[in-house]
mmCIF file of C-alpha atoms in Angstrom:
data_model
loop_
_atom_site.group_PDB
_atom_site.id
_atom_site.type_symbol
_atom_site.label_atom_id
_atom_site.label_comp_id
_atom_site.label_asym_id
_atom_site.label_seq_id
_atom_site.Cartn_x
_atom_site.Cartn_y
_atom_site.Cartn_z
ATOM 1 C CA UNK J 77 -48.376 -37.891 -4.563
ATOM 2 C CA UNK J 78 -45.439 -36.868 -2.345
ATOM 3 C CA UNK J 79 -44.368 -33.172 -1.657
ATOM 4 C CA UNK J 80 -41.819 -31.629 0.931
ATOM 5 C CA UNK J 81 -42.858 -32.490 4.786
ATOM 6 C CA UNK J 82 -44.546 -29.210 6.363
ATOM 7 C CA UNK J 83 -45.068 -27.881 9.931
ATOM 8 C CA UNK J 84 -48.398 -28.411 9.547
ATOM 9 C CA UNK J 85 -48.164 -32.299 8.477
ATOM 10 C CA UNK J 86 -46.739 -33.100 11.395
ATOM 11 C CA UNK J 87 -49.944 -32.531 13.957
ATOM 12 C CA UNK J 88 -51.192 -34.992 11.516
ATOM 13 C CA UNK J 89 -48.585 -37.384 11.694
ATOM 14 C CA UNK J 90 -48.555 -37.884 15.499
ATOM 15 C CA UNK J 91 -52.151 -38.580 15.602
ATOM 16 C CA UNK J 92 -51.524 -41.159 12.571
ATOM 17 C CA UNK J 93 -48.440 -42.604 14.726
ATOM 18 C CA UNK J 94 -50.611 -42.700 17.894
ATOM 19 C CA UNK J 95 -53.062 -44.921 16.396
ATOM 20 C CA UNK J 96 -53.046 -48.117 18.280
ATOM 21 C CA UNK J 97 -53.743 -51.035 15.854
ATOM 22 C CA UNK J 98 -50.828 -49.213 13.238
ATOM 23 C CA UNK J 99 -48.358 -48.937 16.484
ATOM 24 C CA UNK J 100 -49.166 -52.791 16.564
ATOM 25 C CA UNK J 101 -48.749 -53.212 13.220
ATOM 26 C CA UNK J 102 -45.753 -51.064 12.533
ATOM 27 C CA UNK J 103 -43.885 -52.597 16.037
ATOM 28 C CA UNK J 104 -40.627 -50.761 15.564
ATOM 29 C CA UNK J 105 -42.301 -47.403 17.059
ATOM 30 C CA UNK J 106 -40.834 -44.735 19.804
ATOM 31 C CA UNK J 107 -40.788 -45.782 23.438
ATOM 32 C CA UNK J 108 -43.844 -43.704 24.088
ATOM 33 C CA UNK J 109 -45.428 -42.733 20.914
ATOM 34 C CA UNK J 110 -47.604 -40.453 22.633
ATOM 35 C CA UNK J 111 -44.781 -38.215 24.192
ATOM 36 C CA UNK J 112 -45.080 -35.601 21.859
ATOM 37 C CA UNK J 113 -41.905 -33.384 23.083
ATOM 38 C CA UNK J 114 -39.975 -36.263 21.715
ATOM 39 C CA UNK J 115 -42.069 -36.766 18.770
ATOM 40 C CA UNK J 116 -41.547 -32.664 18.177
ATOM 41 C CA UNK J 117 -37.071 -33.280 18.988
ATOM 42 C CA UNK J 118 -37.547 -36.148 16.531
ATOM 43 C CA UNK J 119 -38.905 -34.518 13.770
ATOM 44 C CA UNK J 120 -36.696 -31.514 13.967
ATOM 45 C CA UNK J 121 -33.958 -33.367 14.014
ATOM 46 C CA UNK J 122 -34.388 -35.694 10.860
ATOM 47 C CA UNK J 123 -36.081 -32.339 9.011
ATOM 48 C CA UNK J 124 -32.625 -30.916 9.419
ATOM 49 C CA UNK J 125 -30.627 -33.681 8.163
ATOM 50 C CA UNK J 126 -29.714 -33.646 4.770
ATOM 51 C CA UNK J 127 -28.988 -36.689 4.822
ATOM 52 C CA UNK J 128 -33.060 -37.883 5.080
ATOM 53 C CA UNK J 129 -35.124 -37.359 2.230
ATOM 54 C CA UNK J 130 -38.752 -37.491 3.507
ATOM 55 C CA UNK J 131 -41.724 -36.944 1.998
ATOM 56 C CA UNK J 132 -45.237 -36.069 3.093
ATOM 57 C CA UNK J 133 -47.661 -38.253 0.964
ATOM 58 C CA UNK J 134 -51.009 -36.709 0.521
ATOM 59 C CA UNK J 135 -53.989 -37.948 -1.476
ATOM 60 C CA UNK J 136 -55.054 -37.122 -5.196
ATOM 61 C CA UNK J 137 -58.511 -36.930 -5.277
ATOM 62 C CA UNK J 138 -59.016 -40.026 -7.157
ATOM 63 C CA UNK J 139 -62.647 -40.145 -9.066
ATOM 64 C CA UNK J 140 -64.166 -42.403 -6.694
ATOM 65 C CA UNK J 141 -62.485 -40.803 -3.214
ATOM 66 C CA UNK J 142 -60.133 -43.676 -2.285
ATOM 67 C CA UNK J 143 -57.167 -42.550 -2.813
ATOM 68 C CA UNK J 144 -57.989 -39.378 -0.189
ATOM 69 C CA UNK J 145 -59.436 -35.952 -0.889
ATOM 70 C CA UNK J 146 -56.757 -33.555 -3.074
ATOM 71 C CA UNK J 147 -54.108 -32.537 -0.627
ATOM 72 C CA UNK J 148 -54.807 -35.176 2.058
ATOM 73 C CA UNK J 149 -52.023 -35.570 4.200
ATOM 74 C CA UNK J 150 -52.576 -39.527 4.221
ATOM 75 C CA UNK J 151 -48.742 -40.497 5.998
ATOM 76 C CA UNK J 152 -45.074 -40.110 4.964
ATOM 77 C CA UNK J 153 -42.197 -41.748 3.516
ATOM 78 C CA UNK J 154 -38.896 -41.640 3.802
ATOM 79 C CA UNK J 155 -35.042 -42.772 3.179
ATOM 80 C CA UNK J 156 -32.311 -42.601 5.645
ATOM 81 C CA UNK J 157 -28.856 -43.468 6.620
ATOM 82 C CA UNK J 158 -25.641 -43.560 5.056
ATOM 83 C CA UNK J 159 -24.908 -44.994 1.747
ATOM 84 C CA UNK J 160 -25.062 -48.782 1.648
ATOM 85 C CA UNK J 161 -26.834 -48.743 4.583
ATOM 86 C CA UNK J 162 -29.938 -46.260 3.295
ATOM 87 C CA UNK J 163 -33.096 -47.769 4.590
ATOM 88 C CA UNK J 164 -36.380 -47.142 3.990
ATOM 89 C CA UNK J 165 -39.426 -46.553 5.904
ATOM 90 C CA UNK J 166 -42.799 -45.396 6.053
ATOM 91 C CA UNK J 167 -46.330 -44.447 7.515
ATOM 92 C CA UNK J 168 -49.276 -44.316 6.245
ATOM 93 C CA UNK J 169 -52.597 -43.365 8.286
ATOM 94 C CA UNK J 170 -54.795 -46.806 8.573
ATOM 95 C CA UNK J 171 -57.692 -45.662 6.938
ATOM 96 C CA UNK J 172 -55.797 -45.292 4.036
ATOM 97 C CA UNK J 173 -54.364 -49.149 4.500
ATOM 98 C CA UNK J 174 -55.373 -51.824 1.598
ATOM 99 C CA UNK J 175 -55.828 -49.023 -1.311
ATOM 100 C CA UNK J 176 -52.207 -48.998 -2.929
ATOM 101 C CA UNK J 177 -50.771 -45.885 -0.944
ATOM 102 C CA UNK J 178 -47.844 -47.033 0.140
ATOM 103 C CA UNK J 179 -46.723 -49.036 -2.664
ATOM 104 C CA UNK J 180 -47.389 -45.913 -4.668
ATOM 105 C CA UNK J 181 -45.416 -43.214 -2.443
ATOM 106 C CA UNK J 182 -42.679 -45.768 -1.836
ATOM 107 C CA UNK J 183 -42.312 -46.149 -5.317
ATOM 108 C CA UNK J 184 -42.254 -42.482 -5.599
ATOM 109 C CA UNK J 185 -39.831 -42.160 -3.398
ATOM 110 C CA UNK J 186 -37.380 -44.791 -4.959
ATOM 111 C CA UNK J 187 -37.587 -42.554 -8.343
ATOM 112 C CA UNK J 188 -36.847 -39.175 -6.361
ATOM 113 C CA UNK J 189 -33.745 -41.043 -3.994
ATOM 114 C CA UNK J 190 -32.058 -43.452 -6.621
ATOM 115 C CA UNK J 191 -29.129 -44.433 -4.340
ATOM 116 C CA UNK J 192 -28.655 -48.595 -4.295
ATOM 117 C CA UNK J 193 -29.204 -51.056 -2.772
ATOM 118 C CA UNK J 194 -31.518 -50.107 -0.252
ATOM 119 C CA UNK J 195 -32.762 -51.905 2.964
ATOM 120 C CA UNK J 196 -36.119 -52.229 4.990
ATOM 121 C CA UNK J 197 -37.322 -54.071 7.559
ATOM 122 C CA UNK J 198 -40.515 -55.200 8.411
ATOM 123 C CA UNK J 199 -42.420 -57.493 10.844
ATOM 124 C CA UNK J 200 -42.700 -60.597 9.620
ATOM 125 C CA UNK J 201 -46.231 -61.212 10.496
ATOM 126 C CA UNK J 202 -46.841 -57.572 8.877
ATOM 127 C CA UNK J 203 -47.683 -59.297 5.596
ATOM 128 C CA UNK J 204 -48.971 -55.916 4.464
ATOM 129 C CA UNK J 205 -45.951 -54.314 4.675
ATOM 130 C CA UNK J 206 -43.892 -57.370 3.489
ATOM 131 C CA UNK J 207 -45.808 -57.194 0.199
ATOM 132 C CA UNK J 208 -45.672 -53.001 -0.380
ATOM 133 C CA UNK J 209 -41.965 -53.782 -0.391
ATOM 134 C CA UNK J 210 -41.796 -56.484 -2.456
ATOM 135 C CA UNK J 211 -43.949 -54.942 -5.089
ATOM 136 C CA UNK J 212 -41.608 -51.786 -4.939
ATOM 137 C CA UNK J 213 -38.792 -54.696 -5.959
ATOM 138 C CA UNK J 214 -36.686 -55.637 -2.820
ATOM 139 C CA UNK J 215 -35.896 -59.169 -2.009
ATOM 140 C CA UNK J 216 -35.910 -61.180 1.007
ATOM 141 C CA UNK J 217 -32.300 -60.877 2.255
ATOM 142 C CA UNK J 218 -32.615 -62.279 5.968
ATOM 143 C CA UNK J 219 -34.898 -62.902 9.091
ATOM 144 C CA UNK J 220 -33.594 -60.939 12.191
ATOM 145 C CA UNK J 221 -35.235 -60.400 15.841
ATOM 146 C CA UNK J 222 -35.299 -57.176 17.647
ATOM 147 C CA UNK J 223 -37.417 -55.208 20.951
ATOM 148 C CA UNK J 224 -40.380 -53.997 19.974
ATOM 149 C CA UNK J 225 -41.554 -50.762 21.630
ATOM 150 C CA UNK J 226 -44.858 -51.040 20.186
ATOM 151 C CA UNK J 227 -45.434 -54.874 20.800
ATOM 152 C CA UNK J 228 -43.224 -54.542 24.393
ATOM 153 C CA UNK J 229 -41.731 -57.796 23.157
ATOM 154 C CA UNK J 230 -39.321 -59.433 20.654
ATOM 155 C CA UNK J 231 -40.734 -59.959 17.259
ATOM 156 C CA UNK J 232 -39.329 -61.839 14.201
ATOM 157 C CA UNK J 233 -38.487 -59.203 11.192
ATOM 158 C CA UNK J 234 -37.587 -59.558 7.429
ATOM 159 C CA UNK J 235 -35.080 -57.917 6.392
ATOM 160 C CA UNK J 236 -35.450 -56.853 2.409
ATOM 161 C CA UNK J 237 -32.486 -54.985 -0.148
ATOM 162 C CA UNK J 238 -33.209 -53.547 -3.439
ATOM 163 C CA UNK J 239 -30.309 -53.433 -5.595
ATOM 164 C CA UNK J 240 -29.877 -51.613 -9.087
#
């Protein structure tokens, strides 16, 4: 379920974010995720663009737990940047990883901001990631290589469009 990103999410968010084994996995992270002025400038910043529709995604309260107690805050989602360049992106805490989350709140977020095409970007050896976006519908569309803060080193990427 997504809802409206609120002050208090975000104490949860930079501990999510600060998590080493996601930094490694996410790669494209902040210089220093752990610099939480910049973290606090960051968030501001996109909260105030209307531009960037972000979401908090926070759990159900599935019967058997997994998908997070009711009201979880369990990571965000988001869509950014101007048209036919929107991109996606998303965070989701790890213990949540493997359970469906993010292929559920991106598709949520996909109904809510409708714009196409769409872009994202992901590691390639993030094959988690690879598949929540291609499972949402977008398409191989490139390789590219880029500086990774959270790696401190190059890394291959995919980069994926949805279209209509």
């Amino acid at each position: 379920m997504l809802r409206e990103v609120r002050d208090g999410d975000l104490a949860v968010f930079f501990d999510q974010m600060n998590d080493p084994e996601a930094i490694r996995m996410a790669a494209f992270t902040a210089k220093d995720p752990s610099d939480r002025e910049h973290f606090e400038a960051h968030w501001a910043r996109i909260r105030q663009d209307p531009a960037v529709v972000m979401r908090t995604v926070v759990g159900g309260g599935g019967e058997d737990g997994e998908d997070g107690e009711d009201g979880e805050v369990m990571g965000h989602v988001a869509v950014f940047g101007p048209p036919e360049e929107r991109e996606v992106t998303y965070w989701i805490g790890r213990a949540y990883w493997g359970r469906g989350v993010a292929t559920a709140a991106l598709r949520e977020l996909l109904d809510i901001a409708p714009e196409r095409p769409v872009h994202a970007r992901a590691v390639a050896d993030n094959v988690g990631s690879v598949r929540v976006l291609e499972k949402c519908g977008f398409v191989a569309a490139g390789r590219d290589r880029g500086f990774a803060n959270g790696r401190g080193e190059e890394v291959d990427e995919v980069l994926l469009t949805l279209r209509a």
